């Protein structure tokens, strides 16, 4: 079963009977660090009212104080000395967003030795030094949280540790590297070269500082190894893991996949045979049948299917890399850690949090029928007589509802025909007015069948 070593117990250095402000320090102000700072600042008052404490964004450590940053931060909040962040007695939560395994290890262990909470996005560090890190957690009573280390904004760690805790997984299969998936998608769908697609992933902040970690499969191996440990309690040794990257993939491979009903994906596959007592971990490019949900996970998105003995197969998909998605996971961990420190009820369920939500809810109204908009599909059974369709279209035109597509089916000798059509986006109120008039037409022989055409945008 999943080791629960990332325990949410109270670090011994905080007395929550007197502390009502939680200090947050950040190591690294790059893609992820800036995302965390930006979204914590924007959501600060909402998070404070949920948690019942004040949040104090203390400082961020960087290498180069002169570097231009995309996110606004006062010069006084930046430091070149990470220890200034870690050793600040007012910093309770340290976010390690530097990357790498040398300095990051040293700083993480220092923060943990002080009993602090460390929130990390660093899969390489966890994979290579997990046992040492959790030994420090146990020794000093701090916490180490790592939701952001696997699959960007997808709460996969939480899903395994909490939501799916009743399950034993014989298969975990996923697309765990956003850079590889972005490259394969751009090569396959847009004909970009490997080099251009990689450059794009770097510009968008998806790739590691050393992108060979992405394209050679090492980053996905780090993540697969974390998932395997979480699900099965065992770190997969590098020597016993099949690790292949995507450098060898060319247009002919992508073309074969497309012709024969596959998508080319970089997969992480963790299998467990409970009877025989073995586990395998592998990361490699693979042909995935188009019918599999993972075949449709494209671009920077990641997707993970967990096959559990209780829940069956559950798939989570979402953005797997980038500052915003990763910040979402880091902030989730920060909030969990603070809730544990303060003894707050599970997220969003304390009576204060519910009261705050309800207060915000009082200012909220339910949308009016004019504001609910979508394209519609309609099936009409019509009398087979000249001029009938015109009568129908006149109603659409009267209510300014534009028709996008029409198909007419004739049923010889039955005296009736079927018309199916779709509209451009229109409000529920207008569509309802159209429907009311259609029902009154003697030439409409049956109750019209109306379906909404779903679009995430409307
Ligand atoms: P990044 O853009 O390269 O940022 C790294 C930051 O760390 C920079 O601000 C850098 O300072 C700072 N830094 C490096 N060494 C330092 C040192 N010794 N002392 C103080 N500051 C130091 O990297 P990132 O993409 O944000 O990634 C950070 C971590 O998150 C990595 O572990 C990565 O694997 C993980 N992650 C990244 C993503 C993503 O989509 N990018 C997603 C999930 C997880 P300067 O800015 O002054 O150079
Ligand atoms: N470089 C990583 C990726 C960042 O592309 O998936 C997210 O862990």
Coordinates of C-alpha atoms and ligand atoms in Angstrom, one line a residue:
X1 CA 0.0 0.0 0.0
X2 CA 1.1 3.6 -0.5
X3 CA 3.6 4.7 2.1
X4 CA 2.1 7.6 4.1
X5 CA 5.5 9.0 4.9
X6 CA 4.6 12.5 3.7
X7 CA 2.7 12.8 6.9
X8 CA 0.7 15.9 7.7
X9 CA 1.7 16.2 11.3
X10 CA 2.4 19.5 13.1
X11 CA 6.0 20.7 12.8
X12 CA 7.2 21.1 16.3
X13 CA 8.4 24.7 15.9
X14 CA 5.0 26.3 15.3
X15 CA 2.7 27.1 18.2
X16 CA -0.6 27.4 16.5
X17 CA -2.2 28.7 19.7
X18 CA -0.3 32.0 19.1
X19 CA 0.6 31.9 15.4
X20 CA -2.2 33.4 13.2
X21 CA 0.1 34.3 10.3
X22 CA 1.8 31.6 8.1
X23 CA 4.9 32.7 6.3
X24 CA 5.7 31.3 2.9
X25 CA 9.1 31.5 1.3
X26 CA 10.1 30.4 -2.2
X27 CA 13.3 29.0 -3.5
X28 CA 13.5 29.8 -7.2
X29 CA 11.6 32.4 -9.1
X30 CA 11.5 30.8 -12.6
X31 CA 8.6 29.4 -14.5
X32 CA 7.0 27.6 -11.5
X33 CA 8.1 30.0 -8.7
X34 CA 6.6 33.0 -10.5
X35 CA 3.4 31.1 -11.2
X36 CA 3.1 30.3 -7.5
X37 CA 3.8 33.9 -6.4
X38 CA 1.4 35.3 -8.9
X39 CA -1.5 33.0 -8.0
X40 CA -0.9 33.1 -4.3
X41 CA -1.0 36.9 -4.4
X42 CA -4.2 36.9 -6.5
X43 CA -6.0 34.4 -4.4
X44 CA -4.6 35.5 -1.0
X45 CA -7.7 36.9 0.6
X46 CA -9.8 33.9 -0.6
X47 CA -7.3 31.4 0.8
X48 CA -7.0 33.4 4.0
X49 CA -10.7 33.3 4.6
X50 CA -10.8 29.5 3.8
X51 CA -7.9 28.8 6.2
X52 CA -8.6 31.3 8.9
X53 CA -5.0 32.6 9.0
X54 CA -3.1 35.4 7.4
X55 CA -0.6 34.5 4.7
X56 CA 2.7 36.3 4.5
X57 CA 4.6 35.9 1.2
X58 CA 8.0 36.6 2.7
X59 CA 10.8 36.2 0.1
X60 CA 11.9 34.4 -3.0
X61 CA 15.5 33.3 -3.6
X62 CA 17.1 33.5 -7.0
X63 CA 20.5 33.2 -8.6
X64 CA 20.5 36.5 -10.5
X65 CA 18.9 39.5 -8.9
X66 CA 19.2 41.5 -12.1
X67 CA 17.2 39.1 -14.3
X68 CA 13.9 40.5 -15.7
X69 CA 10.9 38.7 -14.2
X70 CA 7.5 38.3 -15.9
X71 CA 5.7 38.6 -12.5
X72 CA 5.7 41.7 -10.4
X73 CA 7.7 41.4 -7.2
X74 CA 9.3 44.1 -5.0
X75 CA 13.1 44.1 -5.2
X76 CA 13.2 43.8 -1.4
X77 CA 11.4 40.5 -1.7
X78 CA 14.2 38.9 -3.7
X79 CA 17.3 37.6 -2.3
X80 CA 20.4 35.7 -3.6
X81 CA 20.7 33.9 -0.3
X82 CA 18.3 30.9 0.0
X83 CA 19.2 30.5 3.7
X84 CA 17.7 33.9 4.3
X85 CA 14.4 32.3 3.2
X86 CA 14.8 29.0 5.0
X87 CA 16.1 30.3 8.3
X88 CA 13.6 33.2 8.6
X89 CA 11.7 32.2 11.7
X90 CA 8.6 33.7 10.2
X91 CA 8.7 31.3 7.2
X92 CA 6.8 28.2 8.0
X93 CA 6.4 26.8 4.5
X94 CA 9.4 26.6 2.1
X95 CA 8.6 26.0 -1.6
X96 CA 11.6 24.4 -3.4
X97 CA 11.3 25.4 -7.0
X98 CA 14.9 25.5 -8.0
X99 CA 15.3 22.1 -9.6
X100 CA 18.3 19.9 -9.8
X101 CA 19.5 17.5 -7.1
X102 CA 22.5 19.1 -5.5
X103 CA 21.6 22.6 -4.2
X104 CA 18.0 21.6 -4.0
X105 CA 18.8 18.6 -1.8
X106 CA 21.0 20.6 0.5
X107 CA 18.4 23.3 0.9
X108 CA 15.5 20.9 1.3
X109 CA 17.3 19.0 4.0
X110 CA 18.2 22.2 5.8
X111 CA 14.6 23.3 5.8
X112 CA 13.4 19.9 7.0
X113 CA 16.1 19.9 9.8
X114 CA 14.4 23.1 11.1
X115 CA 11.1 21.2 11.2
X116 CA 9.6 23.3 8.4
X117 CA 7.1 22.3 5.7
X118 CA 8.7 21.8 2.3
X119 CA 6.5 21.9 -0.8
X120 CA 8.4 20.7 -3.8
X121 CA 7.9 20.3 -7.6
X122 CA 11.2 18.5 -7.9
X123 CA 10.7 14.9 -9.1
X124 CA 14.4 14.3 -9.7
X125 CA 15.2 15.1 -6.1
X126 CA 12.4 13.0 -4.7
X127 CA 13.2 10.1 -7.0
X128 CA 16.9 10.1 -6.2
X129 CA 16.8 11.1 -2.6
X130 CA 13.3 10.1 -1.4
X131 CA 14.4 7.9 1.5
X132 CA 16.8 10.5 2.9
X133 CA 14.2 13.2 2.6
X134 CA 11.5 11.2 4.4
X135 CA 14.0 10.2 7.1
X136 CA 14.5 13.9 7.7
X137 CA 10.7 14.4 7.9
X138 CA 10.4 11.7 10.5
X139 CA 13.4 12.9 12.5
X140 CA 12.4 16.6 12.7
X141 CA 8.7 16.5 12.5
X142 CA 8.3 18.6 9.4
X143 CA 6.4 17.8 6.2
X144 CA 7.4 17.2 2.6
X145 CA 4.7 17.6 0.0
X146 CA 5.2 16.9 -3.7
X147 CA 1.9 17.1 -5.7
X148 CA 3.5 19.3 -8.3
X149 CA 6.3 16.7 -9.0
X150 CA 4.0 14.5 -11.2
X151 CA 1.7 15.6 -14.0
X152 CA 1.6 19.3 -13.4
X153 CA -1.9 20.5 -12.4
X154 CA -3.4 17.0 -12.2
X155 CA -3.9 16.1 -8.5
X156 CA -2.6 12.5 -9.1
X157 CA -0.7 12.2 -5.8
X158 CA -3.9 13.1 -3.9
X159 CA -6.0 10.8 -6.1
X160 CA -3.7 7.8 -5.2
X161 CA -3.2 8.8 -1.5
X162 CA -6.8 9.8 -0.8
X163 CA -9.6 9.4 -3.3
X164 CA -8.6 6.0 -4.6
X165 CA -7.1 4.7 -1.3
X166 CA -9.3 1.7 -1.3
X167 CA -7.7 0.3 -4.4
X168 CA -4.8 -1.9 -5.4
X169 CA -3.6 -0.9 -8.8
X170 CA -2.4 -3.7 -11.2
X171 CA -1.9 -1.1 -13.9
X172 CA -0.9 2.6 -13.9
X173 CA -0.3 4.0 -17.4
X174 CA 0.2 7.6 -18.3
X175 CA 1.6 10.3 -20.4
X176 CA 3.7 12.0 -17.8
X177 CA 5.9 14.4 -19.8
X178 CA 4.3 17.5 -21.2
X179 CA 7.3 18.4 -23.3
X180 CA 7.4 15.0 -25.1
X181 CA 3.6 15.1 -25.6
X182 CA 3.8 18.7 -27.0
X183 CA 6.6 17.6 -29.4
X184 CA 4.8 14.5 -30.6
X185 CA 1.6 16.4 -31.1
X186 CA 3.2 19.2 -33.0
X187 CA 5.2 16.8 -35.2
X188 CA 2.1 14.7 -35.9
X189 CA -0.6 17.3 -36.3
X190 CA 1.3 20.3 -37.6
X191 CA 4.4 18.8 -39.3
X192 CA 6.9 20.6 -37.1
X193 CA 10.4 19.3 -36.9
X194 CA 11.5 17.7 -33.6
X195 CA 13.9 20.6 -33.0
X196 CA 11.3 23.3 -33.7
X197 CA 8.7 21.6 -31.5
X198 CA 11.3 21.3 -28.7
X199 CA 12.2 25.0 -29.0
X200 CA 8.5 25.8 -28.7
X201 CA 8.2 23.7 -25.5
X202 CA 11.1 25.5 -24.0
X203 CA 9.7 28.9 -24.8
X204 CA 6.4 28.0 -23.3
X205 CA 8.2 27.0 -20.0
X206 CA 7.4 23.3 -20.3
X207 CA 10.9 21.8 -20.6
X208 CA 13.4 21.2 -17.9
X209 CA 16.4 23.5 -17.6
X210 CA 18.2 20.6 -19.3
X211 CA 15.7 19.4 -21.9
X212 CA 17.5 16.1 -22.4
X213 CA 15.8 15.0 -19.2
X214 CA 12.5 15.4 -21.1
X215 CA 13.3 14.0 -24.5
X216 CA 15.4 11.1 -23.3
X217 CA 12.6 9.9 -20.9
X218 CA 14.4 10.6 -17.6
X219 CA 11.8 13.1 -16.4
X220 CA 9.0 10.6 -17.1
X221 CA 11.0 7.9 -15.4
X222 CA 11.4 10.1 -12.3
X223 CA 7.6 10.6 -12.2
X224 CA 6.8 6.9 -12.9
X225 CA 9.1 6.0 -10.1
X226 CA 7.3 8.3 -7.7
X227 CA 3.9 6.9 -8.7
X228 CA 5.2 3.3 -8.4
X229 CA 6.5 4.0 -4.9
X230 CA 3.3 5.7 -3.9
X231 CA 1.1 2.9 -5.2
X232 CA 3.3 -0.1 -4.3
X233 CA 5.8 1.2 -1.7
X234 CA 8.9 0.4 -3.8
X235 CA 11.4 2.6 -5.6
X236 CA 12.2 1.1 -9.0
X237 CA 15.9 1.0 -9.5
X238 CA 17.1 2.7 -12.7
X239 CA 18.9 -0.5 -13.7
X240 CA 15.6 -2.4 -13.7
X241 CA 13.6 0.2 -15.5
X242 CA 13.2 0.4 -19.3
X243 CA 13.8 4.1 -20.1
X244 CA 13.5 5.3 -23.7
X245 CA 13.0 8.8 -25.1
X246 CA 11.5 10.2 -28.2
X247 CA 14.5 11.3 -30.2
X248 CA 14.2 8.3 -32.6
X249 CA 10.6 9.1 -33.6
X250 CA 10.3 10.4 -37.2
X251 CA 7.6 11.3 -39.6
X252 CA 7.3 7.7 -41.0
X253 CA 6.5 6.4 -37.5
X254 CA 3.9 9.0 -37.0
X255 CA 2.4 8.3 -40.4
X256 CA 2.2 4.5 -39.8
X257 CA 0.5 5.1 -36.5
X258 CA -2.1 7.5 -38.1
X259 CA -2.8 5.1 -41.0
X260 CA -3.5 2.1 -38.8
X261 CA -5.5 3.7 -36.0
X262 CA -2.9 4.6 -33.4
X263 CA -1.5 7.7 -31.8
X264 CA 2.2 7.8 -30.9
X265 CA 2.6 8.7 -27.3
X266 CA 5.4 8.7 -24.8
X267 CA 4.1 6.4 -22.0
X268 CA 5.0 5.4 -18.5
X269 CA 3.7 2.0 -17.7
X270 CA 3.7 0.5 -14.2
X271 CA 2.4 -3.0 -13.9
X272 CA 2.0 -5.1 -10.8
X273 CA 1.2 -8.8 -10.6
X274 CA -0.2 -9.3 -7.1
X275 CA -0.1 -13.1 -7.3
X276 CA 3.4 -13.5 -8.7
X277 CA 4.7 -10.6 -6.6
X278 CA 6.4 -8.5 -9.2
X279 CA 6.3 -4.9 -10.5
X280 CA 7.6 -3.5 -13.7
X281 CA 8.2 0.2 -14.5
X282 CA 8.9 1.3 -18.0
X283 CA 8.8 4.6 -20.0
X284 CA 8.9 4.5 -23.8
X285 CA 7.3 5.8 -26.9
X286 CA 4.4 3.5 -27.9
X287 CA 1.5 3.1 -30.4
X288 CA -1.7 3.7 -28.5
X289 CA -5.0 2.5 -30.1
X290 CA -7.2 5.5 -31.0
X291 CA -10.0 4.1 -28.9
X292 CA -7.9 4.5 -25.8
X293 CA -8.6 7.8 -24.0
X294 CA -4.8 8.4 -23.7
X295 CA -4.6 8.6 -27.5
X296 CA -6.6 11.8 -27.4
X297 CA -4.5 13.5 -24.7
X298 CA -2.6 16.0 -26.8
X299 CA -0.2 19.0 -26.5
X300 CA 1.1 19.8 -23.1
X301 CA -1.6 17.7 -21.5
X302 CA -0.8 14.6 -19.4
X303 CA -3.2 11.8 -18.8
X304 CA -3.0 8.9 -16.3
X305 CA -5.2 5.8 -16.1
X306 CA -5.2 4.0 -12.8
X307 CA -6.7 0.5 -12.9
X308 CA -7.9 -0.3 -9.4
X309 CA -9.5 -3.5 -8.0
X310 CA -12.3 -1.5 -6.5
X311 CA -13.0 1.6 -8.7
X312 CA -12.0 0.0 -12.0
X313 CA -10.2 2.3 -14.5
X314 CA -10.0 6.0 -13.6
X315 CA -8.4 8.4 -16.0
X316 CA -7.3 11.9 -15.0
X317 CA -6.1 14.4 -17.7
X318 CA -5.0 18.0 -17.7
X319 CA -2.1 20.3 -18.2
X320 CA 1.1 18.5 -17.3
X321 CA 3.6 21.4 -17.4
X322 CA 3.8 25.1 -17.4
X323 CA 3.9 27.7 -14.6
X324 CA 0.2 28.1 -14.0
X325 CA -0.8 24.4 -13.9
X326 CA 2.2 23.6 -11.7
X327 CA 1.4 26.5 -9.4
X328 CA -2.1 25.1 -8.9
X329 CA -0.5 21.9 -7.5
X330 CA 2.0 23.7 -5.4
X331 CA -0.7 25.9 -3.9
X332 CA -2.9 22.9 -3.2
X333 CA 0.0 21.5 -1.1
X334 CA 0.6 24.8 0.7
X335 CA -3.1 24.9 1.6
X336 CA -3.1 21.2 2.8
X337 CA 0.0 21.9 4.9
X338 CA -1.5 25.0 6.5
X339 CA -4.8 23.2 7.2
X340 CA -2.8 20.4 8.9
X341 CA -0.8 22.9 10.9
X342 CA -3.8 24.8 12.1
X343 CA -5.9 21.7 12.6
X344 CA -8.5 23.1 10.1
X345 CA -11.2 20.7 8.9
X346 CA -10.7 19.0 5.4
X347 CA -10.4 21.6 2.7
X348 CA -13.3 23.9 2.3
X349 CA -15.4 22.0 4.9
X350 CA -14.7 23.9 8.1
X351 CA -17.7 25.9 9.3
X352 CA -15.8 29.1 8.7
X353 CA -14.9 28.1 5.1
X354 CA -18.5 27.1 4.4
X355 CA -19.8 30.4 5.9
X356 CA -17.3 32.4 3.7
X357 CA -18.4 30.5 0.6
X358 CA -22.1 31.1 1.4
X359 CA -21.4 34.8 2.0
X360 CA -19.8 35.0 -1.5
X361 CA -22.7 32.9 -2.8
X362 CA -25.3 35.4 -1.6
X363 CA -23.9 37.9 -4.2
X364 CA -24.2 35.3 -6.9
X365 CA -27.4 34.8 -9.0
X366 CA -28.4 32.0 -11.2
X367 CA -28.0 32.8 -14.9
X368 CA -31.0 34.1 -16.8
X369 CA -32.3 32.1 -19.9
X370 CA -30.9 34.9 -22.1
X371 CA -27.4 34.3 -20.7
X372 CA -27.3 30.5 -21.2
X373 CA -26.1 30.0 -24.8
X374 CA -25.1 27.0 -26.9
X375 CA -25.6 25.6 -30.4
X376 CA -28.6 23.3 -30.7
X377 CA -29.4 20.2 -32.7
X378 CA -33.0 19.6 -33.8
X379 CA -34.9 16.7 -35.4
X380 CA -38.2 17.5 -37.0
X381 CA -40.8 15.2 -38.5
X382 CA -42.5 17.2 -41.3
X383 CA -45.4 16.7 -43.6
X384 CA -44.1 15.9 -47.1
X385 CA -45.6 18.8 -49.0
X386 CA -44.2 21.7 -51.0
X387 CA -43.4 24.8 -48.9
X388 CA -43.3 23.0 -45.5
X389 CA -39.5 23.6 -45.0
X390 CA -39.9 27.3 -45.8
X391 CA -42.5 27.7 -43.0
X392 CA -40.0 26.1 -40.6
X393 CA -37.1 28.3 -41.7
X394 CA -39.2 31.4 -41.4
X395 CA -39.6 30.8 -37.7
X396 CA -35.9 30.5 -37.2
X397 CA -35.3 33.7 -39.1
X398 CA -38.0 35.6 -37.2
X399 CA -36.2 34.8 -33.9
X400 CA -32.8 35.5 -35.5
X401 CA -31.6 31.9 -34.9
X402 CA -29.0 31.0 -37.6
X403 CA -28.9 27.5 -39.0
X404 CA -25.5 26.0 -39.4
X405 CA -26.2 22.6 -41.1
X406 CA -29.3 20.8 -42.5
X407 CA -29.9 17.3 -43.6
X408 CA -33.3 16.2 -45.1
X409 CA -34.4 12.6 -45.2
X410 CA -37.2 11.5 -47.4
X411 CA -39.5 8.6 -46.6
X412 CA -41.2 7.7 -49.9
X413 CA -44.8 6.9 -49.7
X414 CA -45.1 7.7 -46.0
X415 CA -46.2 11.3 -46.5
X416 CA -43.6 12.6 -44.1
X417 CA -39.9 13.5 -44.1
X418 CA -37.3 14.0 -41.4
X419 CA -35.2 17.2 -41.1
X420 CA -32.2 17.3 -38.8
X421 CA -30.4 20.6 -38.3
X422 CA -27.9 22.4 -36.1
X423 CA -27.8 26.1 -35.1
X424 CA -25.1 28.6 -34.3
X425 CA -24.9 29.5 -30.6
X426 CA -28.2 30.9 -29.4
X427 CA -29.8 31.6 -26.0
X428 CA -32.2 29.1 -24.3
X429 CA -34.9 31.8 -24.4
X430 CA -34.7 32.2 -28.2
X431 CA -34.5 28.5 -28.8
X432 CA -37.5 28.0 -26.6
X433 CA -39.5 30.6 -28.6
X434 CA -38.6 28.8 -31.8
X435 CA -39.7 25.5 -30.4
X436 CA -43.0 26.9 -29.1
X437 CA -43.8 28.2 -32.6
X438 CA -42.7 25.0 -34.3
X439 CA -45.0 22.9 -32.1
X440 CA -47.9 25.0 -33.3
X441 CA -47.3 24.2 -37.0
X442 CA -49.7 21.6 -38.3
X443 CA -46.9 20.5 -40.7
X444 CA -44.7 19.4 -37.7
X445 CA -46.0 15.9 -37.1
X446 CA -44.3 14.9 -33.8
X447 CA -42.8 16.5 -30.8
X448 CA -39.4 17.9 -32.1
X449 CA -36.3 16.3 -30.6
X450 CA -33.9 19.0 -29.3
X451 CA -30.4 18.4 -28.0
X452 CA -27.8 20.9 -26.9
X453 CA -24.4 20.8 -28.7
X454 CA -21.9 20.9 -25.9
X455 CA -19.0 23.3 -26.1
X456 CA -16.7 24.2 -23.2
X457 CA -16.8 27.8 -24.3
X458 CA -20.5 28.3 -23.9
Ligands
LIG1 P1 13.4 27.5 -14.0 O1 12.4 28.3 -14.8 O2 14.7 27.2 -14.5 O3 13.6 28.3 -12.6 C1 14.5 27.9 -11.6 C2 14.7 29.1 -10.6 O4 15.6 28.7 -9.6 C3 15.2 30.4 -11.2 O5 14.5 31.4 -10.7 C4 16.7 30.4 -10.7 O6 17.2 31.7 -10.5 C5 16.5 29.7 -9.4 N1 17.8 29.1 -8.9 C6 18.5 28.1 -9.5 N2 19.5 27.8 -8.7 C7 19.5 28.6 -7.6 C8 20.2 28.7 -6.4 N3 21.3 28.0 -6.3 N4 19.8 29.6 -5.5 C9 18.7 30.4 -5.7 N5 17.9 30.3 -6.8 C10 18.3 29.4 -7.7 O7 12.7 26.1 -13.5 P2 11.2 25.8 -13.4 O8 10.7 25.3 -14.7 O9 10.5 26.8 -12.7 O10 11.3 24.4 -12.5 C11 11.5 24.4 -11.2 C12 11.3 23.0 -10.6 O11 9.9 22.7 -10.8 C13 12.1 21.9 -11.2 O12 12.4 21.0 -10.2 C14 11.2 21.3 -12.3 O13 11.5 20.0 -12.6 C15 9.9 21.4 -11.6 N6 8.7 21.5 -12.4 C16 8.7 22.3 -13.5 C17 7.5 22.4 -14.3 C18 7.4 23.3 -15.5 O14 6.4 23.2 -16.2 N7 8.4 24.2 -15.7 C19 6.4 21.6 -14.0 C20 6.5 20.7 -12.9 C21 7.6 20.7 -12.1 P3 17.4 32.7 -11.7 O15 16.0 33.0 -12.2 O16 18.0 33.9 -11.1 O17 18.2 32.1 -12.7
LIG2 N1 9.5 19.2 -18.1 C1 8.4 18.7 -17.5 C2 7.4 18.2 -18.5 C3 7.7 19.7 -16.6 O1 7.6 18.7 -19.7 O2 6.5 17.4 -18.3 C4 6.5 19.1 -15.8 O3 7.0 18.2 -14.8

